[in-house]
PDB file of C-alpha atoms in Angstrom:
ATOM      1  CA  MET L   1      -0.002  -0.039  -0.023  1.00  0.00           C
ATOM      2  CA  LEU L   2       2.915   2.388   0.791  1.00  0.00           C
ATOM      3  CA  GLY L   3       4.171   1.868  -2.825  1.00  0.00           C
ATOM      4  CA  GLN L   4       0.757   2.773  -4.151  1.00  0.00           C
ATOM      5  CA  THR L   5       0.632   5.916  -2.065  1.00  0.00           C
ATOM      6  CA  GLU L   6       4.147   7.052  -3.302  1.00  0.00           C
ATOM      7  CA  THR L   7       2.985   6.471  -6.827  1.00  0.00           C
ATOM      8  CA  ILE L   8      -0.173   8.595  -6.259  1.00  0.00           C
ATOM      9  CA  TRP L   9       2.036  11.271  -4.556  1.00  0.00           C
ATOM     10  CA  ASN L  10       4.469  11.397  -7.482  1.00  0.00           C
ATOM     11  CA  GLU L  11       1.548  11.591  -9.983  1.00  0.00           C
ATOM     12  CA  PHE L  12      -0.835  13.982  -8.254  1.00  0.00           C
ATOM     13  CA  SER L  13       0.836  16.007  -5.515  1.00  0.00           C
ATOM     14  CA  GLU L  14       1.753  19.067  -7.608  1.00  0.00           C
ATOM     15  CA  HIS L  15      -1.618  19.200  -9.286  1.00  0.00           C
ATOM     16  CA  LEU L  16      -3.337  18.864  -5.982  1.00  0.00           C
ATOM     17  CA  ARG L  17      -1.215  21.567  -4.420  1.00  0.00           C
ATOM     18  CA  ALA L  18      -2.212  23.997  -7.242  1.00  0.00           C
ATOM     19  CA  PHE L  19      -5.864  22.924  -6.854  1.00  0.00           C
ATOM     20  CA  ILE L  20      -5.855  23.547  -3.126  1.00  0.00           C
ATOM     21  CA  LEU L  21      -3.852  26.791  -3.225  1.00  0.00           C
ATOM     22  CA  LYS L  22      -6.250  28.259  -5.736  1.00  0.00           C
ATOM     23  CA  ARG L  23      -8.992  27.708  -3.246  1.00  0.00           C
ATOM     24  CA  VAL L  24      -7.564  28.596   0.115  1.00  0.00           C
ATOM     25  CA  ARG L  25      -4.781  31.037  -0.966  1.00  0.00           C
ATOM     26  CA  ASP L  26      -2.564  30.227   2.022  1.00  0.00           C
ATOM     27  CA  GLU L  27       0.629  28.206   1.530  1.00  0.00           C
ATOM     28  CA  GLU L  28       0.712  26.795   5.098  1.00  0.00           C
ATOM     29  CA  ALA L  29      -2.968  25.850   4.847  1.00  0.00           C
ATOM     30  CA  THR L  30      -2.309  24.283   1.512  1.00  0.00           C
ATOM     31  CA  ALA L  31       0.518  22.150   2.859  1.00  0.00           C
ATOM     32  CA  ASP L  32      -1.612  21.025   5.718  1.00  0.00           C
ATOM     33  CA  ILE L  33      -4.564  20.094   3.626  1.00  0.00           C
ATOM     34  CA  LEU L  34      -2.328  18.296   1.084  1.00  0.00           C
ATOM     35  CA  GLN L  35      -0.827  16.256   3.974  1.00  0.00           C
ATOM     36  CA  ASP L  36      -4.420  15.427   5.257  1.00  0.00           C
ATOM     37  CA  VAL L  37      -5.467  14.413   1.771  1.00  0.00           C
ATOM     38  CA  PHE L  38      -2.595  11.938   1.432  1.00  0.00           C
ATOM     39  CA  ILE L  39      -3.128  10.541   4.876  1.00  0.00           C
ATOM     40  CA  LYS L  40      -6.756   9.835   3.860  1.00  0.00           C
ATOM     41  CA  ILE L  41      -5.705   8.346   0.522  1.00  0.00           C
ATOM     42  CA  HIS L  42      -3.176   6.131   2.268  1.00  0.00           C
ATOM     43  CA  SER L  43      -5.790   5.078   4.915  1.00  0.00           C
ATOM     44  CA  ASN L  44      -8.517   4.456   2.488  1.00  0.00           C
ATOM     45  CA  ALA L  45      -6.784   3.069  -0.626  1.00  0.00           C
ATOM     46  CA  ALA L  46      -8.217  -0.326  -0.093  1.00  0.00           C
ATOM     47  CA  SER L  47     -11.640   1.009  -0.354  1.00  0.00           C
ATOM     48  CA  LEU L  48     -11.185   2.163  -4.011  1.00  0.00           C
ATOM     49  CA  ARG L  49     -12.875  -0.576  -6.084  1.00  0.00           C
ATOM     50  CA  HIS L  50     -12.250   0.853  -9.566  1.00  0.00           C
ATOM     51  CA  SER L  51      -8.828   2.151 -10.371  1.00  0.00           C
ATOM     52  CA  GLU L  52     -10.110   3.923 -13.398  1.00  0.00           C
ATOM     53  CA  LYS L  53     -11.999   6.255 -10.949  1.00  0.00           C
ATOM     54  CA  LEU L  54      -8.734   7.078  -8.997  1.00  0.00           C
ATOM     55  CA  ARG L  55      -8.535  10.676 -10.168  1.00  0.00           C
ATOM     56  CA  ALA L  56     -12.130  11.534  -9.315  1.00  0.00           C
ATOM     57  CA  TRP L  57     -11.782   9.772  -5.960  1.00  0.00           C
ATOM     58  CA  ILE L  58      -8.522  11.753  -5.159  1.00  0.00           C
ATOM     59  CA  TYR L  59     -10.207  15.022  -6.124  1.00  0.00           C
ATOM     60  CA  GLN L  60     -13.350  14.292  -4.097  1.00  0.00           C
ATOM     61  CA  ILE L  61     -11.129  13.673  -1.044  1.00  0.00           C
ATOM     62  CA  THR L  62      -9.335  16.935  -1.693  1.00  0.00           C
ATOM     63  CA  ARG L  63     -12.568  18.908  -2.072  1.00  0.00           C
ATOM     64  CA  ASN L  64     -13.842  17.396   1.244  1.00  0.00           C
ATOM     65  CA  ALA L  65     -10.586  18.261   2.975  1.00  0.00           C
ATOM     66  CA  ILE L  66     -10.920  21.955   1.711  1.00  0.00           C
ATOM     67  CA  ASN L  67     -14.476  22.067   3.028  1.00  0.00           C
ATOM     68  CA  ASP L  68     -13.279  20.721   6.360  1.00  0.00           C
ATOM     69  CA  TYR L  69     -10.642  23.447   6.435  1.00  0.00           C
ATOM     70  CA  TYR L  70     -13.288  26.159   5.965  1.00  0.00           C
ATOM     71  CA  ARG L  71     -15.572  24.635   8.467  1.00  0.00           C
ATOM     72  CA  ARG L  72     -12.800  24.718  10.993  1.00  0.00           C
ATOM     73  CA  GLN L  73     -12.031  28.306  10.177  1.00  0.00           C
ATOM     74  CA  LYS L  74     -15.586  29.640  10.410  1.00  0.00           C
ATOM     75  CA  PRO L  75     -15.862  29.783  14.323  1.00  0.00           C
ATOM     76  CA  MET L  76     -12.539  31.703  14.389  1.00  0.00           C
ATOM     77  CA  GLN L  77     -13.602  34.480  11.960  1.00  0.00           C
ATOM     78  CA  GLU L  78     -13.981  37.827  13.565  1.00  0.00           C
ATOM     79  CA  LEU L  79     -17.163  39.774  13.176  1.00  0.00           C
ATOM     80  CA  SER L  80     -16.898  42.402  10.522  1.00  0.00           C
ATOM     81  CA  GLU L  81     -16.617  46.064  11.685  1.00  0.00           C
ATOM     82  CA  GLU L  82     -20.104  46.628  10.013  1.00  0.00           C
ATOM     83  CA  ILE L  83     -21.733  44.211  12.343  1.00  0.00           C
ATOM     84  CA  VAL L  84     -19.772  45.247  15.492  1.00  0.00           C
ATOM     85  CA  ALA L  85     -20.375  48.935  14.906  1.00  0.00           C
ATOM     86  CA  LEU L  86     -24.061  48.955  14.392  1.00  0.00           C
ATOM     87  CA  GLU L  87     -25.307  52.551  14.676  1.00  0.00           C
ATOM     88  CA  PRO L  88     -27.575  53.194  17.608  1.00  0.00           C
ATOM     89  CA  ASN L  89     -30.513  54.063  15.254  1.00  0.00           C
ATOM     90  CA  GLU L  90     -30.212  50.705  13.487  1.00  0.00           C
ATOM     91  CA  THR L  91     -30.032  48.802  16.888  1.00  0.00           C
ATOM     92  CA  GLU L  92     -33.134  50.749  18.126  1.00  0.00           C
ATOM     93  CA  ALA L  93     -35.054  50.004  14.963  1.00  0.00           C
ATOM     94  CA  LEU L  94     -34.235  46.377  15.195  1.00  0.00           C
ATOM     95  CA  VAL L  95     -35.288  46.170  18.962  1.00  0.00           C
ATOM     96  CA  GLU L  96     -38.549  48.012  18.110  1.00  0.00           C
ATOM     97  CA  LEU L  97     -39.262  45.649  15.151  1.00  0.00           C
ATOM     98  CA  ALA L  98     -38.535  42.665  17.301  1.00  0.00           C
ATOM     99  CA  LYS L  99     -41.310  43.763  19.733  1.00  0.00           C
ATOM    100  CA  CYS L 100     -43.653  43.946  16.677  1.00  0.00           C
ATOM    101  CA  VAL L 101     -42.881  40.394  15.515  1.00  0.00           C
ATOM    102  CA  GLN L 102     -44.133  38.776  18.648  1.00  0.00           C
ATOM    103  CA  PRO L 103     -47.875  39.604  17.982  1.00  0.00           C
ATOM    104  CA  PHE L 104     -47.495  38.551  14.398  1.00  0.00           C
ATOM    105  CA  LEU L 105     -45.795  35.338  15.388  1.00  0.00           C
ATOM    106  CA  LYS L 106     -48.854  34.513  17.456  1.00  0.00           C
ATOM    107  CA  LYS L 107     -50.968  34.786  14.356  1.00  0.00           C
ATOM    108  CA  VAL L 108     -48.761  32.414  12.302  1.00  0.00           C
ATOM    109  CA  PRO L 109     -50.694  29.094  11.918  1.00  0.00           C
ATOM    110  CA  GLU L 110     -49.469  26.017  13.513  1.00  0.00           C
ATOM    111  CA  PRO L 111     -47.331  24.047  12.859  1.00  0.00           C
ATOM    112  CA  TYR L 112     -45.256  26.870  11.363  1.00  0.00           C
ATOM    113  CA  ARG L 113     -45.376  28.962  14.550  1.00  0.00           C
ATOM    114  CA  GLU L 114     -43.815  26.306  16.749  1.00  0.00           C
ATOM    115  CA  THR L 115     -41.164  25.575  14.062  1.00  0.00           C
ATOM    116  CA  LEU L 116     -40.235  29.281  13.907  1.00  0.00           C
ATOM    117  CA  VAL L 117     -40.134  29.589  17.630  1.00  0.00           C
ATOM    118  CA  LEU L 118     -37.713  26.653  17.829  1.00  0.00           C
ATOM    119  CA  SER L 119     -35.530  27.748  14.950  1.00  0.00           C
ATOM    120  CA  GLU L 120     -35.512  31.498  15.141  1.00  0.00           C
ATOM    121  CA  LEU L 121     -36.134  32.235  18.860  1.00  0.00           C
ATOM    122  CA  GLN L 122     -34.611  29.281  20.563  1.00  0.00           C
ATOM    123  CA  GLY L 123     -31.780  28.971  18.064  1.00  0.00           C
ATOM    124  CA  LEU L 124     -32.135  25.202  17.315  1.00  0.00           C
ATOM    125  CA  THR L 125     -30.806  23.930  14.155  1.00  0.00           C
ATOM    126  CA  GLN L 126     -33.320  22.691  11.548  1.00  0.00           C
ATOM    127  CA  LYS L 127     -32.119  19.154  12.171  1.00  0.00           C
ATOM    128  CA  GLU L 128     -32.848  19.548  15.916  1.00  0.00           C
ATOM    129  CA  VAL L 129     -36.269  21.013  15.117  1.00  0.00           C
ATOM    130  CA  ALA L 130     -37.044  18.036  12.872  1.00  0.00           C
ATOM    131  CA  GLN L 131     -36.063  15.613  15.678  1.00  0.00           C
ATOM    132  CA  ARG L 132     -38.040  17.495  18.347  1.00  0.00           C
ATOM    133  CA  GLN L 133     -41.119  17.674  16.101  1.00  0.00           C
ATOM    134  CA  GLY L 134     -40.794  14.112  14.832  1.00  0.00           C
ATOM    135  CA  ILE L 135     -40.707  15.132  11.219  1.00  0.00           C
ATOM    136  CA  SER L 136     -38.079  14.825   8.355  1.00  0.00           C
ATOM    137  CA  LEU L 137     -35.395  17.382   7.901  1.00  0.00           C
ATOM    138  CA  SER L 138     -36.897  18.457   4.624  1.00  0.00           C
ATOM    139  CA  GLY L 139     -40.239  18.889   6.350  1.00  0.00           C
ATOM    140  CA  ALA L 140     -38.654  21.107   9.021  1.00  0.00           C
ATOM    141  CA  LYS L 141     -36.964  23.162   6.344  1.00  0.00           C
ATOM    142  CA  SER L 142     -40.216  23.580   4.419  1.00  0.00           C
ATOM    143  CA  ARG L 143     -42.051  24.675   7.698  1.00  0.00           C
ATOM    144  CA  VAL L 144     -39.409  27.235   8.519  1.00  0.00           C
ATOM    145  CA  GLN L 145     -39.434  28.606   4.948  1.00  0.00           C
ATOM    146  CA  ARG L 146     -43.257  28.756   4.903  1.00  0.00           C
ATOM    147  CA  GLY L 147     -43.358  30.131   8.439  1.00  0.00           C
ATOM    148  CA  ARG L 148     -40.986  32.910   7.471  1.00  0.00           C
ATOM    149  CA  ALA L 149     -42.939  33.711   4.331  1.00  0.00           C
ATOM    150  CA  LYS L 150     -46.168  33.900   6.316  1.00  0.00           C
ATOM    151  CA  LEU L 151     -44.537  36.151   8.884  1.00  0.00           C
ATOM    152  CA  LYS L 152     -43.069  38.450   6.341  1.00  0.00           C
ATOM    153  CA  GLU L 153     -46.301  38.729   4.540  1.00  0.00           C
ATOM    154  CA  MET L 154     -48.035  39.958   7.725  1.00  0.00           C
ATOM    155  CA  LEU L 155     -45.177  42.342   8.431  1.00  0.00           C
ATOM    156  CA  VAL L 156     -45.157  43.888   5.000  1.00  0.00           C
ATOM    157  CA  GLU L 157     -48.919  44.271   5.071  1.00  0.00           C
ATOM    158  CA  CYS L 158     -48.625  46.224   8.340  1.00  0.00           C
ATOM    159  CA  CYS L 159     -45.301  47.984   8.016  1.00  0.00           C
ATOM    160  CA  ALA L 160     -43.118  49.542   5.247  1.00  0.00           C
ATOM    161  CA  LEU L 161     -39.806  48.109   5.932  1.00  0.00           C
ATOM    162  CA  GLU L 162     -36.559  49.984   5.252  1.00  0.00           C
ATOM    163  CA  PHE L 163     -33.398  48.092   4.351  1.00  0.00           C
ATOM    164  CA  ASP L 164     -29.699  49.161   4.547  1.00  0.00           C
ATOM    165  CA  HIS L 165     -27.224  48.314   1.741  1.00  0.00           C
ATOM    166  CA  ARG L 166     -26.591  44.907   3.223  1.00  0.00           C
ATOM    167  CA  GLY L 167     -30.322  43.977   2.989  1.00  0.00           C
ATOM    168  CA  SER L 168     -30.780  44.060   6.760  1.00  0.00           C
ATOM    169  CA  VAL L 169     -33.879  45.869   8.215  1.00  0.00           C
ATOM    170  CA  ALA L 170     -32.748  49.346   9.100  1.00  0.00           C
ATOM    171  CA  GLY L 171     -36.211  50.753  10.098  1.00  0.00           C
ATOM    172  CA  TYR L 172     -39.962  50.536   9.497  1.00  0.00           C
ATOM    173  CA  VAL L 173     -43.016  52.780   9.239  1.00  0.00           C
ATOM    174  CA  PRO L 174     -46.444  51.435  10.091  1.00  0.00           C
ATOM    175  CA  ARG L 175     -48.726  51.456   7.037  1.00  0.00           C
ATOM    176  CA  LYS L 176     -51.966  51.693   9.098  1.00  0.00           C
ATOM    177  CA  ASP L 177     -52.531  54.083  11.938  1.00  0.00           C
ATOM    178  CA  ASP L 178     -54.526  51.429  13.773  1.00  0.00           C
ATOM    179  CA  CYS L 179     -51.807  48.773  13.535  1.00  0.00           C
ATOM    180  CA  GLN L 180     -51.999  47.040  17.012  1.00  0.00           C
ATOM    181  CA  ALA L 181     -48.763  45.210  16.706  1.00  0.00           C
ATOM    182  CA  CYS L 182     -46.383  48.089  16.044  1.00  0.00           C
TER     183      CYS L 182
END
């Protein structure tokens, strides 16, 4: 198996290095990912059934290793200055709008309401929501999406929302004087 790994290294290592570097743009990370790729190749070489698919198999391992690299980096990214430095007016508008959402959320029909509460207010992942509600993951995703659409529909009917350049809600103006929620 060691001889097979050496052959693969000699044939693919430079191409894989370029492939990885193009995607991560960091020499050290590229070297680490390439090492991980060849460890996985060496460990799993026996599982390759069709040698004519070797190239596709190696590149799939490499893509997965790159994805793993980015997943590990995600929690360590700092918040952008735009997020950290929210202007007080933006923060106030969001707090006021959050108060308005509660009455609308009560009007969202079940089962969408419960799904929205679990995913949006309690912070559960959609997978956790699915498990808690005893439904499939795709069912939970559909309920979240439909619940959000229903909530948005009610909000837009009541309020004219103002968005900033990032697409985030920056403010709102009630459309109706008798709007009880806002």
